[in-house]
Amino acid sequence: SREQRAESREQRAESRERARQRMFSMASPSASIRVLGSCRVQQVARTAAVGKSMFCRGQSSLASSDSNSEEKPRSLLTKEDGVHQTMTVSKTWRNKPLFRRQGDVRFKTGLEAANLLVAEAKRRDSHETEFIDSVRSTLQCLSPIFDRNPRYAFVAKGLMEPERFIQFRVAWIDDVGVVRMNRGYRIQYSSSIGPYEGSLHFGHHVNSGVIKALGFNSVFSNALTGFDVGAAVGGSDINPFDKSEAEIQRFCQSYMTELAKYIGPDHDQPTQGMGVGEREIGYLFGQYKRITARSSSNGKPFLAGAGSFFQAPGYGIVHFAKEMLNDKGDTLQGKRCLILGAGKVARSVAQKLLEYGAIPLTFSDESGHLYEPDGIDDGKLATISKIKNERGAHLGRYIIASTTAQFNDPASILDIPCDLCFPCHKMKDIDDAAANKLADNGCMGVIEGGHNTVTPSARKVLKKRGLMYGPHTLTMTGSAIVHALGKKGTDEQLAAEISRIYSDVKLTAEEFNARGDLFAGSNIAGFLRVANVMITHGAV
């Protein structure tokens, strides 16, 4: 047993000695150098890997920036990065009073700023209901911008007032020899981005409130194009559909005699609008070149920018509808479409729908609506166009040429089941009841083919019921695009530009927490482009 105890003591001593040797080896300088060296090698390797990845990313970003500089695509953004720029919240601007009429009036939130601006518009122009509606619906979309940077609220205050509003008397003689009197308008709303440009509208519904509302909306619509285009709208309260051709010519000559003092190449470019087509533009241009010495700019005739592609507004509307459906993984092929209206825009919409394989079902005018249960093909569309090209002609005449058409049957055009609705007729054509009826009948969406054809309350119904909505701010950009492209502009170029604009608007809506809201996205994107330029101009 003594021998066993001695043996165990020797074994324990040997194990303790081995443990001491291991500790000494770990603590030796050479061992520490080896350990630290291995760590350093690993760190250097990791740093090299990170540097390599950063270098690769840098190279890719440089390549993308080089490609962008070569292509130079138009963008709604300014020099700063991000859809909303830096949007640095400035305490200085938030502490400034928005109004100082009866004491200092400040705001704490963007929505409060929007409400203050709407209240000011109502105080000044309470009788112009159309303008108040446009201001209210637009500024509510802009409230997130005012939250991020209060300075933009002060820019919006300046934008609510047009740069120039011209109203004048238009005297002309009818076929009986009686002197007739109408009011003429031209509102030159904003030239911050470029020369004034905008449509002319003839109709008994035209008044100062309508012109001002259309001018305000065109600021955002024209800015969306990405081209250097200002905003202007004009017209008169004459009804062109119950006048003879000679009366329209005399009226246009009288209207242009006064308007010519305020428009011209590189200054203000009127374009076609409601009640103003190719013939009216021709009469206006004829009088303009009679009384002025300069009627063109750089070889480009004045008042004839889109003459070679007068279908552009209608085609643009359908291109936007196509982009909206593509976003949902769908196409226009086989879609049954209601078209409200029968003017040049409505017929251009039908023509482009046929090219995309859709099925136009209806047209309408003051006399009523016609309905083709099996759809309107190219031949039927040509017959309708021939009828409507005659001044003052009504759709009822088409019944004689068709054995399948139904006139005012059913009683309401909105009772007809459809997939898409294109209101191209009068303002406020789609109200709450109409929006609910379309939704009940299985309609997928409403794409505006005219200015303010959907009321603000109807927009809320469409959103609540889950219908697609193509706002006029977005869809009515076709004319400005084609005029900027010039005479050589093609439908393919128009479609490419519209695809770009749609992408910009969609990204802007997402950036401002309004995913899928094209009305908010188009107003925000258009406003930012104008506002950033207005800031550089100072108080003008």
PDB file of N, CA and C in Angstrom, residues 10 13 23 25 79 82 89 107 111 144 188 190 211 243 251 275 291 324 340-341 368 464 474 481 504 507:
ATOM      1  N   GLU A  10       3.742  10.391  -7.283  1.00  0.00           N
ATOM      2  CA  GLU A  10       4.578  10.693  -8.457  1.00  0.00           C
ATOM      3  C   GLU A  10       3.712  11.085  -9.681  1.00  0.00           C
ATOM      4  N   ALA A  13       2.456  14.604  -9.269  1.00  0.00           N
ATOM      5  CA  ALA A  13       3.546  15.567  -9.481  1.00  0.00           C
ATOM      6  C   ALA A  13       3.824  15.750 -10.962  1.00  0.00           C
ATOM      7  N   MET A  23       1.272  26.397 -19.150  1.00  0.00           N
ATOM      8  CA  MET A  23       1.069  27.794 -18.790  1.00  0.00           C
ATOM      9  C   MET A  23       2.244  28.641 -19.207  1.00  0.00           C
ATOM     10  N   SER A  25       4.350  27.998 -21.608  1.00  0.00           N
ATOM     11  CA  SER A  25       4.383  28.117 -23.078  1.00  0.00           C
ATOM     12  C   SER A  25       3.390  29.163 -23.599  1.00  0.00           C
ATOM     13  N   LYS A  79     -31.076  68.404 -57.454  1.00  0.00           N
ATOM     14  CA  LYS A  79     -29.698  67.937 -57.366  1.00  0.00           C
ATOM     15  C   LYS A  79     -29.494  67.048 -56.147  1.00  0.00           C
ATOM     16  N   GLY A  82     -32.804  61.607 -53.085  1.00  0.00           N
ATOM     17  CA  GLY A  82     -34.053  61.289 -52.399  1.00  0.00           C
ATOM     18  C   GLY A  82     -35.230  61.977 -53.040  1.00  0.00           C
ATOM     19  N   VAL A  89     -35.723  69.549 -41.291  1.00  0.00           N
ATOM     20  CA  VAL A  89     -36.735  70.320 -40.576  1.00  0.00           C
ATOM     21  C   VAL A  89     -36.087  71.576 -40.031  1.00  0.00           C
ATOM     22  N   PHE A 107     -48.363  77.318 -37.378  1.00  0.00           N
ATOM     23  CA  PHE A 107     -48.889  75.958 -37.444  1.00  0.00           C
ATOM     24  C   PHE A 107     -47.902  75.001 -36.798  1.00  0.00           C
ATOM     25  N   LEU A 111     -50.862  69.079 -41.562  1.00  0.00           N
ATOM     26  CA  LEU A 111     -52.301  69.148 -41.811  1.00  0.00           C
ATOM     27  C   LEU A 111     -52.875  70.482 -41.351  1.00  0.00           C
ATOM     28  N   PRO A 144     -47.951  66.013 -45.808  1.00  0.00           N
ATOM     29  CA  PRO A 144     -46.721  65.346 -45.350  1.00  0.00           C
ATOM     30  C   PRO A 144     -45.450  66.126 -45.686  1.00  0.00           C
ATOM     31  N   GLN A 188     -52.410  83.029 -66.605  1.00  0.00           N
ATOM     32  CA  GLN A 188     -51.016  82.611 -66.720  1.00  0.00           C
ATOM     33  C   GLN A 188     -50.549  82.311 -65.303  1.00  0.00           C
ATOM     34  N   SER A 190     -48.288  79.956 -63.717  1.00  0.00           N
ATOM     35  CA  SER A 190     -46.925  79.791 -63.227  1.00  0.00           C
ATOM     36  C   SER A 190     -45.956  79.643 -64.396  1.00  0.00           C
ATOM     37  N   ILE A 211     -61.720  78.396 -64.664  1.00  0.00           N
ATOM     38  CA  ILE A 211     -60.419  78.697 -65.260  1.00  0.00           C
ATOM     39  C   ILE A 211     -59.318  78.683 -64.201  1.00  0.00           C
ATOM     40  N   LYS A 243     -73.478  76.962 -82.673  1.00  0.00           N
ATOM     41  CA  LYS A 243     -73.102  78.084 -83.539  1.00  0.00           C
ATOM     42  C   LYS A 243     -72.728  77.550 -84.911  1.00  0.00           C
ATOM     43  N   PHE A 251     -66.044  84.656 -83.941  1.00  0.00           N
ATOM     44  CA  PHE A 251     -65.779  84.718 -82.511  1.00  0.00           C
ATOM     45  C   PHE A 251     -64.294  84.498 -82.223  1.00  0.00           C
ATOM     46  N   GLY A 275     -64.140  71.880 -76.263  1.00  0.00           N
ATOM     47  CA  GLY A 275     -64.784  72.774 -77.222  1.00  0.00           C
ATOM     48  C   GLY A 275     -63.834  73.486 -78.154  1.00  0.00           C
ATOM     49  N   ILE A 291     -52.252  89.775 -87.208  1.00  0.00           N
ATOM     50  CA  ILE A 291     -52.054  91.000 -86.427  1.00  0.00           C
ATOM     51  C   ILE A 291     -50.686  91.074 -85.751  1.00  0.00           C
ATOM     52  N   MET A 324     -51.289  51.109 -65.178  1.00  0.00           N
ATOM     53  CA  MET A 324     -51.948  50.759 -63.921  1.00  0.00           C
ATOM     54  C   MET A 324     -52.310  49.281 -63.871  1.00  0.00           C
ATOM     55  N   LEU A 340     -67.521  57.949 -71.185  1.00  0.00           N
ATOM     56  CA  LEU A 340     -68.474  59.038 -71.005  1.00  0.00           C
ATOM     57  C   LEU A 340     -67.971  60.227 -71.795  1.00  0.00           C
ATOM     58  N   GLY A 341     -68.758  60.666 -72.778  1.00  0.00           N
ATOM     59  CA  GLY A 341     -68.339  61.728 -73.674  1.00  0.00           C
ATOM     60  C   GLY A 341     -68.247  61.208 -75.094  1.00  0.00           C
ATOM     61  N   GLY A 368     -77.856  62.251 -74.874  1.00  0.00           N
ATOM     62  CA  GLY A 368     -78.015  60.943 -74.251  1.00  0.00           C
ATOM     63  C   GLY A 368     -76.792  60.078 -74.495  1.00  0.00           C
ATOM     64  N   LYS A 464     -62.232  53.718 -50.892  1.00  0.00           N
ATOM     65  CA  LYS A 464     -62.853  52.850 -49.894  1.00  0.00           C
ATOM     66  C   LYS A 464     -63.322  51.537 -50.509  1.00  0.00           C
ATOM     67  N   LEU A 474     -52.465  63.225 -63.501  1.00  0.00           N
ATOM     68  CA  LEU A 474     -51.539  62.268 -64.111  1.00  0.00           C
ATOM     69  C   LEU A 474     -51.911  61.963 -65.556  1.00  0.00           C
ATOM     70  N   ILE A 481     -46.658  66.628 -73.196  1.00  0.00           N
ATOM     71  CA  ILE A 481     -45.547  65.759 -73.590  1.00  0.00           C
ATOM     72  C   ILE A 481     -45.299  65.853 -75.089  1.00  0.00           C
ATOM     73  N   ASP A 504     -42.244  57.430 -61.641  1.00  0.00           N
ATOM     74  CA  ASP A 504     -41.883  58.513 -60.717  1.00  0.00           C
ATOM     75  C   ASP A 504     -42.996  58.762 -59.708  1.00  0.00           C
ATOM     76  N   LEU A 507     -43.297  55.854 -57.118  1.00  0.00           N
ATOM     77  CA  LEU A 507     -42.234  55.902 -56.117  1.00  0.00           C
ATOM     78  C   LEU A 507     -42.436  57.053 -55.137  1.00  0.00           C
TER      79      LEU A 507
END
